[in-house]
CSV table of C-alpha atoms in Angstrom, one decimal:
chain,number,residue,atom,x,y,z
A,4,UNK,CA,-0.1,-0.1,0.0
A,5,UNK,CA,2.8,2.5,0.8
A,6,UNK,CA,4.7,1.6,-2.3
A,7,UNK,CA,1.7,2.4,-4.5
A,8,UNK,CA,1.0,5.7,-2.6
A,9,UNK,CA,4.7,6.9,-2.8
A,10,UNK,CA,5.0,5.8,-6.5
A,11,UNK,CA,1.7,7.7,-7.5
A,12,UNK,CA,2.9,10.7,-5.5
A,13,UNK,CA,6.3,10.7,-7.5
A,14,UNK,CA,4.3,10.3,-10.7
A,15,UNK,CA,2.0,13.3,-10.1
A,16,UNK,CA,4.9,15.4,-8.8
A,17,UNK,CA,6.9,14.4,-11.9
A,18,UNK,CA,4.0,15.2,-14.3
A,19,UNK,CA,3.4,18.5,-12.8
A,20,UNK,CA,6.9,19.6,-12.2
A,21,UNK,CA,7.9,23.2,-13.1
A,22,UNK,CA,11.2,24.8,-13.1
A,23,UNK,CA,11.9,27.6,-10.8
A,24,UNK,CA,11.3,30.4,-13.3
A,25,UNK,CA,7.9,28.9,-14.5
A,26,UNK,CA,6.9,28.5,-10.8
A,27,UNK,CA,7.7,32.0,-9.9
A,28,UNK,CA,6.1,33.5,-13.0
A,29,UNK,CA,2.9,31.4,-12.4
A,30,UNK,CA,2.6,32.3,-8.7
A,31,UNK,CA,3.2,36.0,-9.5
A,32,UNK,CA,0.7,36.2,-12.2
A,33,UNK,CA,-2.1,34.5,-10.2
A,34,UNK,CA,-1.5,36.2,-6.9
A,35,UNK,CA,-4.0,38.6,-5.3
A,36,UNK,CA,-1.9,41.5,-5.9
A,37,UNK,CA,-1.5,40.8,-9.6
A,38,UNK,CA,-5.2,40.6,-9.8
A,39,UNK,CA,-5.6,43.8,-7.9
A,40,UNK,CA,-3.2,45.5,-10.4
A,41,UNK,CA,-5.2,44.2,-13.4
A,42,UNK,CA,-8.4,45.4,-11.8
A,43,UNK,CA,-6.9,48.8,-11.1
A,44,UNK,CA,-5.9,49.0,-14.8
A,45,UNK,CA,-9.3,48.3,-16.0
A,46,UNK,CA,-10.8,51.0,-13.5
A,47,UNK,CA,-8.3,53.5,-14.8
A,48,UNK,CA,-9.4,53.0,-18.4
A,49,UNK,CA,-13.0,53.2,-17.5
A,50,UNK,CA,-12.3,56.5,-15.6
A,51,UNK,CA,-10.4,57.9,-18.5
A,52,UNK,CA,-13.3,57.1,-20.9
A,53,UNK,CA,-15.8,58.6,-18.5
A,54,UNK,CA,-13.8,61.9,-18.1
A,55,UNK,CA,-13.4,62.1,-21.9
A,56,UNK,CA,-17.1,61.6,-22.5
A,57,UNK,CA,-17.9,64.4,-20.2
A,58,UNK,CA,-17.0,66.8,-23.0
A,59,UNK,CA,-18.8,65.0,-25.8
A,60,UNK,CA,-22.2,66.0,-27.3
A,61,UNK,CA,-25.4,64.7,-25.5
A,62,UNK,CA,-28.5,64.5,-27.7
A,63,UNK,CA,-32.0,64.6,-26.1
A,64,UNK,CA,-35.3,64.3,-27.7
A,65,UNK,CA,-37.9,67.1,-26.8
A,66,UNK,CA,-41.5,67.1,-27.1
A,67,UNK,CA,-44.5,69.1,-25.7
A,68,UNK,CA,-48.2,69.2,-26.1
A,69,UNK,CA,-50.5,72.0,-25.1
A,70,UNK,CA,-54.4,72.0,-25.4
A,71,UNK,CA,-56.3,75.1,-25.1
A,72,UNK,CA,-60.0,75.9,-25.8
A,73,UNK,CA,-59.0,77.8,-29.0
A,74,UNK,CA,-55.9,75.8,-30.2
A,75,UNK,CA,-53.6,72.9,-29.9
A,76,UNK,CA,-49.9,73.0,-30.0
A,77,UNK,CA,-47.6,70.1,-30.6
A,78,UNK,CA,-43.8,70.5,-30.6
A,79,UNK,CA,-41.2,67.7,-31.5
A,80,UNK,CA,-37.4,68.3,-31.6
A,81,UNK,CA,-33.9,67.5,-30.5
A,82,UNK,CA,-31.6,69.1,-28.3
A,83,UNK,CA,-27.8,69.0,-28.3
A,84,UNK,CA,-25.8,69.9,-25.1
A,85,UNK,CA,-22.0,70.0,-25.1
A,86,UNK,CA,-19.9,71.1,-22.0
A,87,UNK,CA,-16.6,72.9,-23.0
A,88,UNK,CA,-13.3,72.8,-21.2
A,89,UNK,CA,-13.9,76.3,-19.7
A,90,UNK,CA,-17.0,75.2,-17.8
A,91,UNK,CA,-19.6,76.7,-20.1
A,92,UNK,CA,-22.4,74.7,-21.8
A,93,UNK,CA,-23.3,75.1,-25.4
A,94,UNK,CA,-26.7,74.1,-26.4
A,95,UNK,CA,-28.9,74.1,-29.5
A,96,UNK,CA,-32.4,72.9,-30.0
A,97,UNK,CA,-34.2,72.2,-33.4
A,98,UNK,CA,-38.0,71.8,-33.2
A,99,UNK,CA,-41.0,71.5,-35.4
A,100,UNK,CA,-44.1,73.1,-34.0
A,101,UNK,CA,-47.6,72.3,-35.1
A,102,UNK,CA,-50.5,74.7,-34.3
A,103,UNK,CA,-54.2,73.6,-34.9
A,104,UNK,CA,-56.2,76.8,-34.6
A,105,UNK,CA,-59.4,75.3,-35.9
A,106,UNK,CA,-60.1,71.8,-37.0
A,107,UNK,CA,-59.5,72.9,-40.6
A,108,UNK,CA,-56.4,75.3,-40.2
A,109,UNK,CA,-52.9,73.7,-39.3
A,110,UNK,CA,-49.8,75.7,-39.3
A,111,UNK,CA,-46.3,74.1,-39.2
A,112,UNK,CA,-43.4,76.1,-37.9
A,113,UNK,CA,-39.7,75.2,-37.6
A,114,UNK,CA,-37.8,76.7,-34.7
A,115,UNK,CA,-34.1,76.7,-34.0
A,116,UNK,CA,-32.4,78.1,-30.9
A,117,UNK,CA,-28.8,78.2,-29.7
A,118,UNK,CA,-27.5,79.3,-26.3
A,119,UNK,CA,-24.5,79.3,-24.1
A,120,UNK,CA,-24.4,79.1,-20.3
A,121,UNK,CA,-21.4,80.1,-18.3
A,122,UNK,CA,-21.1,80.3,-14.5
A,123,UNK,CA,-18.9,83.1,-13.3
A,124,UNK,CA,-18.3,82.1,-9.7
A,125,UNK,CA,-18.2,78.2,-10.1
A,126,UNK,CA,-16.4,75.8,-12.4
A,127,UNK,CA,-14.6,78.6,-14.3
A,128,UNK,CA,-11.3,77.8,-16.2
A,129,UNK,CA,-9.9,75.1,-18.2
A,130,UNK,CA,-7.5,73.8,-15.6
A,131,UNK,CA,-10.3,73.3,-13.1
A,132,UNK,CA,-12.6,71.5,-15.6
A,133,UNK,CA,-9.9,69.3,-17.2
A,134,UNK,CA,-8.1,68.4,-13.9
A,135,UNK,CA,-9.8,64.9,-13.6
A,136,UNK,CA,-9.2,64.2,-17.4
A,137,UNK,CA,-5.6,65.1,-17.0
A,138,UNK,CA,-5.2,62.9,-13.8
A,139,UNK,CA,-6.9,59.9,-15.6
A,140,UNK,CA,-4.7,60.4,-18.7
A,141,UNK,CA,-1.5,60.5,-16.6
A,142,UNK,CA,-2.6,57.4,-14.8
A,143,UNK,CA,-3.2,55.8,-18.0
A,144,UNK,CA,0.2,56.6,-19.3
A,145,UNK,CA,1.8,55.3,-16.1
A,146,UNK,CA,0.0,51.9,-16.7
A,147,UNK,CA,1.3,51.7,-20.2
A,148,UNK,CA,4.8,52.4,-19.1
A,149,UNK,CA,4.4,49.5,-16.6
A,150,UNK,CA,3.0,47.2,-19.2
A,151,UNK,CA,6.0,47.6,-21.6
C-alpha cells in the first residue's frame, strides 16, 4: 500500500513539475496583488473614458403638447448639449411646432435656438474643468509604461 502511494505521489509530482522560473512566474501572475493591479488598470481605463465623454455632445429628444380651448400645439424636436473645457455649456435645439387653430387650419413652424451658459463664480477655467481628465490620462500613461 505504501509503495503504491509513494509511486503515485512521485508520478504526479513528476508530471506537474515546473522549473523555478515557471513556478515564480505562475505564482506572481495568479497572486491577489496581480489581480488587484489588473483590476486597477481596468478601472483607470474606464475612468479615462468617463472623463473624456464628459466633453462629448449629448442629444436629447424634446416634445411638448398644449391643449387650449382655442388651439392645440404640438412640438417635437432634438436638443444638443455639450460642455466645453472652460466650464460653459453650449446648447442648441431644433424643433417643429404644429398649431391647430381650428379643425380645418393647421400651421407648421420650424424653430431653432442656440445658447451658451457660463457660470462666473463656479467651475470657471480650463485647468479646473480638465483636472480629472488630465489625472486619468496620466494614470493611463503610467499603466502603459508599466506594461511595456
